[in-house]
CSV table of C-alpha atoms and ligand atoms in Angstrom, one decimal:
chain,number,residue,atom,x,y,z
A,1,UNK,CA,-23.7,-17.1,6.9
A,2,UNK,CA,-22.0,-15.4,9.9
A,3,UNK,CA,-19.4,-12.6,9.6
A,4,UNK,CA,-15.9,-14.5,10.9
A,5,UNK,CA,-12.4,-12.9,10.8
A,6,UNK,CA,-9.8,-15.7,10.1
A,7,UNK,CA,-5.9,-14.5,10.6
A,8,UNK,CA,-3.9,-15.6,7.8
A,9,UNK,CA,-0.3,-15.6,9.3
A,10,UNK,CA,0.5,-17.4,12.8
A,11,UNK,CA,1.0,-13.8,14.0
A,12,UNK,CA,-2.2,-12.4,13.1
A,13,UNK,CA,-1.2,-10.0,10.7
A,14,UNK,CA,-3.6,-10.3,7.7
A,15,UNK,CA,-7.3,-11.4,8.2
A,16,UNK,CA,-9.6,-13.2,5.9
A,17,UNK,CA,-13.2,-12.1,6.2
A,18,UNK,CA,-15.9,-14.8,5.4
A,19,UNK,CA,-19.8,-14.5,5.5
A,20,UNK,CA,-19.9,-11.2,4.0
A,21,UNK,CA,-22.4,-9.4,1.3
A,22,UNK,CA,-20.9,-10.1,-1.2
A,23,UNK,CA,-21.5,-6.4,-3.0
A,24,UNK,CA,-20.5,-5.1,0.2
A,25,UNK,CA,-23.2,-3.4,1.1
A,26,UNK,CA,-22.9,-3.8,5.0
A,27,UNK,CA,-25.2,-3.1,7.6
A,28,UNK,CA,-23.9,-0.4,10.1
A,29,UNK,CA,-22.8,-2.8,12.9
A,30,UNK,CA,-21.0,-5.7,10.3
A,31,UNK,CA,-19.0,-2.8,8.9
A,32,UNK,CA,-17.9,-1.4,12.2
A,33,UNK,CA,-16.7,-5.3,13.0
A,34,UNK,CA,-15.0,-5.4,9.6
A,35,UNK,CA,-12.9,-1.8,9.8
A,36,UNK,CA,-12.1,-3.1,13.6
A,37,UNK,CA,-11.0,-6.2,11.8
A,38,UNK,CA,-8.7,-4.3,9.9
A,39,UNK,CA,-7.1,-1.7,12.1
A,40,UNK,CA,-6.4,-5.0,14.2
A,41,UNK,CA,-5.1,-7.2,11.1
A,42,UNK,CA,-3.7,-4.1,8.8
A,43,UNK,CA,-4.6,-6.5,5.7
A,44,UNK,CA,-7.9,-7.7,5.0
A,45,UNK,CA,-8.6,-10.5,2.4
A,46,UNK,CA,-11.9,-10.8,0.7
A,47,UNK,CA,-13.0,-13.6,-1.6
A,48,UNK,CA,-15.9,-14.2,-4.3
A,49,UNK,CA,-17.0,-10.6,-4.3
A,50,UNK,CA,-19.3,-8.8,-7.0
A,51,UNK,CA,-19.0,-5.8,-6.8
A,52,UNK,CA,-19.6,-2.5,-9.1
A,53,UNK,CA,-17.4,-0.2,-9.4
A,54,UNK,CA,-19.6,1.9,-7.4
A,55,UNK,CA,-20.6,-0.2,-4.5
A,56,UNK,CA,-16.7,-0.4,-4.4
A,57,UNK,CA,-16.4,3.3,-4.1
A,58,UNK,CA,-19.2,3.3,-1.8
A,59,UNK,CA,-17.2,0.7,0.9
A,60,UNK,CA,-14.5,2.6,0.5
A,61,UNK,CA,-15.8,6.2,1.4
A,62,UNK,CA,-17.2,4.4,4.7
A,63,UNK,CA,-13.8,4.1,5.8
A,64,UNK,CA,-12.8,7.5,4.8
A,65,UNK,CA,-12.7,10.6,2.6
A,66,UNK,CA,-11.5,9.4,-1.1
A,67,UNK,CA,-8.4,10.4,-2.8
A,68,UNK,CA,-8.4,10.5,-6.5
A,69,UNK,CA,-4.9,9.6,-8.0
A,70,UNK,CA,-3.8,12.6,-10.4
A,71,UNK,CA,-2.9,12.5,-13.2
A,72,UNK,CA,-6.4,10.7,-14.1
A,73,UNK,CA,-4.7,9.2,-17.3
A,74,UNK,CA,-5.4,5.5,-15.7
A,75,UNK,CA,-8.4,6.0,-13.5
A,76,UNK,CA,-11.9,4.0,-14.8
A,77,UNK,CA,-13.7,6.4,-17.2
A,78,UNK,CA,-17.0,7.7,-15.5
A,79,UNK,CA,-15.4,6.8,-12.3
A,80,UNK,CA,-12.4,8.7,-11.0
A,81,UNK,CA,-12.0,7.2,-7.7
A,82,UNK,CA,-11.2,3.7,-9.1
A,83,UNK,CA,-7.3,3.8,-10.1
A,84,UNK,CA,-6.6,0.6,-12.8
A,85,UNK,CA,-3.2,-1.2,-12.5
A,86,UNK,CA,-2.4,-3.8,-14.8
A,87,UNK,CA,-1.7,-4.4,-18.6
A,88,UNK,CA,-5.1,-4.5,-19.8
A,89,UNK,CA,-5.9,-2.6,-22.8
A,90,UNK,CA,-9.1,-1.8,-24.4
A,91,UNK,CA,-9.1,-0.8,-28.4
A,92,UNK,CA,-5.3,-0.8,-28.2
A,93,UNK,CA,-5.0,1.2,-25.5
A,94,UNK,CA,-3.5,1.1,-22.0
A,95,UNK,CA,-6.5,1.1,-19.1
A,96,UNK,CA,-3.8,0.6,-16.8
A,97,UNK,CA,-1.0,1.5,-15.3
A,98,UNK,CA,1.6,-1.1,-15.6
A,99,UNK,CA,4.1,-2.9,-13.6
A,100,UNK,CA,2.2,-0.3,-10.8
A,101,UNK,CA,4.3,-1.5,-6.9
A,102,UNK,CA,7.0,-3.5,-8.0
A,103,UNK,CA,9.1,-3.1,-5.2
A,104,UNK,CA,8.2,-2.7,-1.7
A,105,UNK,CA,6.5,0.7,-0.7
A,106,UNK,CA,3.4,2.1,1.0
A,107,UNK,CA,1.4,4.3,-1.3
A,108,UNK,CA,2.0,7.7,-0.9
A,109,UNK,CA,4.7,7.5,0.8
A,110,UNK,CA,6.4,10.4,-1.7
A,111,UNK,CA,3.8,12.6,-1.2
A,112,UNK,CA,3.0,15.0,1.9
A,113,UNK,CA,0.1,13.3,2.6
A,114,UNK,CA,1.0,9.8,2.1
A,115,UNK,CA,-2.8,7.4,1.4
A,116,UNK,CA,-4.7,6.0,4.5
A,117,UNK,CA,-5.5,2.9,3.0
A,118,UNK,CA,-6.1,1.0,-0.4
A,119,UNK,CA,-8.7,-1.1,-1.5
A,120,UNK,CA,-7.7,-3.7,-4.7
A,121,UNK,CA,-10.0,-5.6,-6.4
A,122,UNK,CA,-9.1,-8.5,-8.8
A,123,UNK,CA,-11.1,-8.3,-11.9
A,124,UNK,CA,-8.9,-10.3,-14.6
A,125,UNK,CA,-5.7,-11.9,-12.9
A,126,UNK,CA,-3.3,-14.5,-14.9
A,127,UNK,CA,-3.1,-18.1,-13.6
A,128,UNK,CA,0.1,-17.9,-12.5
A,129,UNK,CA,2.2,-15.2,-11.1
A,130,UNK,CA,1.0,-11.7,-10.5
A,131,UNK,CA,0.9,-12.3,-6.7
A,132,UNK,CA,1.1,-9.3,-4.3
A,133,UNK,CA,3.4,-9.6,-1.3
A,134,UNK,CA,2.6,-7.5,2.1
A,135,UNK,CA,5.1,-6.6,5.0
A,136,UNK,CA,4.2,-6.1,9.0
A,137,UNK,CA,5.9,-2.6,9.7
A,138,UNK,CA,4.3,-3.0,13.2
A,139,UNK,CA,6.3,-6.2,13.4
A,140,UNK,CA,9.6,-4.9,11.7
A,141,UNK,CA,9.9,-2.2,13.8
A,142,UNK,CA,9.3,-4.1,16.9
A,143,UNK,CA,12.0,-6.3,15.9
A,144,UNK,CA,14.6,-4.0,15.3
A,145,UNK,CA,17.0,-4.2,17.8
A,146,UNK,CA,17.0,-1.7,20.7
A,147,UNK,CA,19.9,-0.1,19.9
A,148,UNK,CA,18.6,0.7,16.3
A,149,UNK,CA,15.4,2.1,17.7
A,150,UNK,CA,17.4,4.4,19.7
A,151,UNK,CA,19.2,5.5,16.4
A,152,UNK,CA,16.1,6.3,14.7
A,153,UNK,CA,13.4,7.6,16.9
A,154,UNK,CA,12.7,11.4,16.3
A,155,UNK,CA,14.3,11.5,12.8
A,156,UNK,CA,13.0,11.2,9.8
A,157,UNK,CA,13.7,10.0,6.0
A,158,UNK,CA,13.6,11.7,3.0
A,159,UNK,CA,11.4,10.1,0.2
A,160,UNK,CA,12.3,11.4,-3.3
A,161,UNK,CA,10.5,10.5,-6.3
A,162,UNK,CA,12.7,12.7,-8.5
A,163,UNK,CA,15.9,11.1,-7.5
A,164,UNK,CA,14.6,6.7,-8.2
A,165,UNK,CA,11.8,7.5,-10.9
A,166,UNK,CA,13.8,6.4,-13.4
A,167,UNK,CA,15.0,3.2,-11.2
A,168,UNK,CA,11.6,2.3,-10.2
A,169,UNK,CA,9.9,3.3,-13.6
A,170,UNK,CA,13.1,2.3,-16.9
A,171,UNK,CA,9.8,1.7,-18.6
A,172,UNK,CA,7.9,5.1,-18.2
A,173,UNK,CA,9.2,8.8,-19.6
A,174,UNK,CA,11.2,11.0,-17.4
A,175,UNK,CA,9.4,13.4,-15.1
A,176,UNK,CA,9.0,16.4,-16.8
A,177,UNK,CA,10.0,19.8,-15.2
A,178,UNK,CA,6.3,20.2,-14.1
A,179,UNK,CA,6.2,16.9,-12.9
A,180,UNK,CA,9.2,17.6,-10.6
A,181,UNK,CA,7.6,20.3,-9.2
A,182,UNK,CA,4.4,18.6,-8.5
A,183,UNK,CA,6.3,15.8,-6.5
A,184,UNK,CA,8.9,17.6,-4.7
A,185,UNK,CA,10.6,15.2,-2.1
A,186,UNK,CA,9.1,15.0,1.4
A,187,UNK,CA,10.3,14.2,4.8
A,188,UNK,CA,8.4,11.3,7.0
A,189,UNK,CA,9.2,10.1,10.5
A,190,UNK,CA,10.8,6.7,10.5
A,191,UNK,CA,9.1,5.7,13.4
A,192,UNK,CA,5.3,6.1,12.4
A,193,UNK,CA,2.6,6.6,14.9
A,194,UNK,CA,-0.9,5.0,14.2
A,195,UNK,CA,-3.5,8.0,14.3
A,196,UNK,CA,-5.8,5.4,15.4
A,197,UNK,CA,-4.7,3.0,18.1
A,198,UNK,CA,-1.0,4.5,18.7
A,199,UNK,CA,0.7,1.5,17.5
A,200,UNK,CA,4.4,2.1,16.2
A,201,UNK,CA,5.4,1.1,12.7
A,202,UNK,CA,8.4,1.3,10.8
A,203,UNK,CA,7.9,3.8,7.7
A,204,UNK,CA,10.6,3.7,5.0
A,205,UNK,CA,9.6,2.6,1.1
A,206,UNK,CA,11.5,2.2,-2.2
A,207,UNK,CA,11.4,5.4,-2.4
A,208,UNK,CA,13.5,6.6,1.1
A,209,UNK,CA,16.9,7.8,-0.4
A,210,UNK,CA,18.3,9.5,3.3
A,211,UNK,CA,18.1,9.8,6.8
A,212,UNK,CA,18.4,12.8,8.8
A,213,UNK,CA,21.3,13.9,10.7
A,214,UNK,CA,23.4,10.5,8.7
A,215,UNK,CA,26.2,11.0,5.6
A,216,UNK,CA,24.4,9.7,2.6
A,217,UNK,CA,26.3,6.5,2.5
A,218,UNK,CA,25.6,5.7,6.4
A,219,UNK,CA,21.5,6.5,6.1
A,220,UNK,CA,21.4,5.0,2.6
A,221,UNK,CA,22.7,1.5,3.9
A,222,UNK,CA,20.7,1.5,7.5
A,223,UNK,CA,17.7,2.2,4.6
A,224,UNK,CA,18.8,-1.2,3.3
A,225,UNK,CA,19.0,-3.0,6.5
A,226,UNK,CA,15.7,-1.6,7.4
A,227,UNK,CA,14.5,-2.7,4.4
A,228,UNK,CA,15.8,-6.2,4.9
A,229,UNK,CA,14.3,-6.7,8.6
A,230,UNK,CA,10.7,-5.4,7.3
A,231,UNK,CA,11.2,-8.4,4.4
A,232,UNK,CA,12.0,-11.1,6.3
A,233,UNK,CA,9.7,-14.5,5.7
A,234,UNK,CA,8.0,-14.2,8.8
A,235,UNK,CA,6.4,-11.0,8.3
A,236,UNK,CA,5.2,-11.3,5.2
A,237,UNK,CA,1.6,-12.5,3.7
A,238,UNK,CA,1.5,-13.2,0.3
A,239,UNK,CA,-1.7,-12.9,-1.7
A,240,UNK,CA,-2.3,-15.4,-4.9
A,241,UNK,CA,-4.9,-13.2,-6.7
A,242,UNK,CA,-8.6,-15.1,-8.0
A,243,UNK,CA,-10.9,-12.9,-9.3
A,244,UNK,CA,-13.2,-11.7,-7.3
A,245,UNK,CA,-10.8,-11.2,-4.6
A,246,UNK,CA,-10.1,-8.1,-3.0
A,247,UNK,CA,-7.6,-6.8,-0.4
A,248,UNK,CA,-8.3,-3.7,1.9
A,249,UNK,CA,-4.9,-2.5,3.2
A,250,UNK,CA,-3.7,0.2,5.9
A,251,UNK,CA,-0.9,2.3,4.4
A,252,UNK,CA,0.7,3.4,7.9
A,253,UNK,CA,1.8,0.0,9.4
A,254,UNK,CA,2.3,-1.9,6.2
A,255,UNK,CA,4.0,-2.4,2.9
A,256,UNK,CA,3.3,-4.1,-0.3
A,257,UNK,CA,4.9,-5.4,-3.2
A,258,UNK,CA,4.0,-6.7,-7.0
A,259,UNK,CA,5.3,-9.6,-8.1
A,260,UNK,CA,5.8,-10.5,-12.0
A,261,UNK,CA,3.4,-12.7,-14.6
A,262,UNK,CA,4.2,-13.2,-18.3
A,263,UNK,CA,2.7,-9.9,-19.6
A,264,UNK,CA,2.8,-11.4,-23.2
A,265,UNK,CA,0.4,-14.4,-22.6
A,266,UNK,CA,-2.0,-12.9,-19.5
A,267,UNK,CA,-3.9,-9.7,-18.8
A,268,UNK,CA,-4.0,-8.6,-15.6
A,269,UNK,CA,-6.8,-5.8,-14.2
A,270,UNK,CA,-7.0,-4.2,-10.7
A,271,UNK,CA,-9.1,-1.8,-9.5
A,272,UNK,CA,-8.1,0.2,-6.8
A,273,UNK,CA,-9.9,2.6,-4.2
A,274,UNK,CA,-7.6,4.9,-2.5
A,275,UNK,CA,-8.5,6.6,0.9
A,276,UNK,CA,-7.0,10.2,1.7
A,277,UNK,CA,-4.2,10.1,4.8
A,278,UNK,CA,-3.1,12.3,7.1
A,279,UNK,CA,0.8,13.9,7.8
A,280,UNK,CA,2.4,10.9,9.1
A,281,UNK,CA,2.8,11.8,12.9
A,282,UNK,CA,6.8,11.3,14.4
A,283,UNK,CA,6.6,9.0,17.5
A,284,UNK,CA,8.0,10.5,20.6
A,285,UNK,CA,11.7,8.7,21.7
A,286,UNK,CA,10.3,7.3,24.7
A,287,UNK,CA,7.6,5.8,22.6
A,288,UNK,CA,9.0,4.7,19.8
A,289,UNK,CA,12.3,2.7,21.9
A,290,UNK,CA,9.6,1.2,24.2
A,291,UNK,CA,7.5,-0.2,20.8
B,301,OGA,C1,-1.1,-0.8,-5.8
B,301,OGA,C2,-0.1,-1.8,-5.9
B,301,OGA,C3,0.4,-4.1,-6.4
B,301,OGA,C4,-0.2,-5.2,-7.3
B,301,OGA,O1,-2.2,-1.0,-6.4
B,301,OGA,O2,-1.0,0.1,-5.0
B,301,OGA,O3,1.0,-1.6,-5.5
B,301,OGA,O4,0.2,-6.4,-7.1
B,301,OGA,N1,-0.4,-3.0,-6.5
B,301,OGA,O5,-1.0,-4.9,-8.2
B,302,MN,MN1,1.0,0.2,-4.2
């Protein structure tokens, strides 16, 4: 079977890749055609894998250094790279973290060093519900009206996990003092520059709460608005989960979101890869209008 690339969205972002070991153990040239693949789609779907945990961690670590998500409370015992969202529980006990991305976001994207790129893999999914949507940021902020790129280039947004943990997460217990101290907020350009082909995206998340150089009010509604333009139909993908599917995605030019299932009747269980990133890197004006 032969390696093909199939875009799943008339606009090409998202990719399905087909004819593909299904452990994903590639040979050097197929997975230098796959990570081209996905630095030109952002979103790559796979289908009918089997993989181990650790030939999942060993795709991954092809594509870059590893970042392990701290606290370790829901990564896979034995193997700390894989992080486990879901609500499946073994003896009782939460393997996962639950209701993990509901709301659109990048991941990382409160922290310093926001994540390169994470890789999901479906290993129990419910039969309905439980999809994951994905958003263009390439697209978005190409569509945002001239004007509104003028606004924004060279400023950035401030990203504060203390301020929306407790809107984002009713269900979890307050940060703690330490906590707060460990995930102070952070300042990211709005207008994103790809580190590896240059491409402009729009970077805001659930968790943007101001813009720089704007009143609160003004900065938290053009959030909003930005929001709303990266969430409209047509630059969306949205991914009903089988098991055995997987879904490699580039943090700096897209978003993602979790949808709901009836956690009562179905279990749900991810595992997720997560590749180290880089200080997101502020377009220049010229650039970032011309995008
Ligand atoms: C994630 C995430 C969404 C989902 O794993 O980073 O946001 O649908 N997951 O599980
Ligand atoms: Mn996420």
């Amino acid at each position: 079977m032969a390696l093909a690339i199939t875009p799943l969205t008339p606009s090409g972002f998202g990719a399905e890749v087909t004819g593909i070991d299904p452990t994903l153990q590639l040979d050097e040239e197929t997975f230098r055609a796959v990570e081209q693949a996905w630095h030109d789609h952002a979103v790559l779907v796979f289908r009918d894998l089997a993989m181990t945990p650790e030939q999942q961690i060993a795709f991954t670590r092809r594509l870059g250094p590893l970042h392990i998500m701290v606290p370790l409370q829901y990564n896979l015992d034995g193997h700390p790279e894989i992080f486990v969202v879901g609500n499946a529980e073994e003896g009782g006990k939460a393997v996962g973290m639950r209701r993990a991305g509901m709301g659109f976001h990048s991941d990382g994207e409160d922290k310093a060093i926001p994540n390169a790129g994470s890789f999901l893999a479906a290993v129990q999914v419910p039969p309905e519900g439980g999809d994951t949507i994905f958003a263009d940021t390439r697209a978005a902020w190409h569509a945002l009206p001239r004007e509104t790129k003028a606004r924004l280039a060279g400023r950035r947004a401030r990203f504060s996990r203390i301020t929306l943990h407790h809107v984002h997460y009713p269900h979890l217990p307050a940060l703690t003092d330490e906590q707060k101290r460990d995930r102070p907020d952070v300042w990211h350009p709005i207008a994103r520059l790809h580190p590896r082909n240059s491409r402009v995206a729009l970077y805001i998340g659930r968790w943007a709460v101001e813009i720089e150089g704007m009143a609160e009010a003004e900065g938290t509604a053009l959030i909003a608005e930005l929001c709303d333009v990266a969430h409209r139909p047509e630059f969306l993908y949205r991914h009903s989960w089988r098991p055995g599917d997987a879904v490699l995605w580039d943090n700096r030019c897209t978003q993602h979101c979790a949808t709901s299932f009836d956690e009562e009747r179905y279990t749900r269980r991810m595992h997720r890869t997560t590749l180290e990133g880089e200080a997101p890197v502020l377009a220049s004006v010229a650039a970032a209008v011309a995008a």
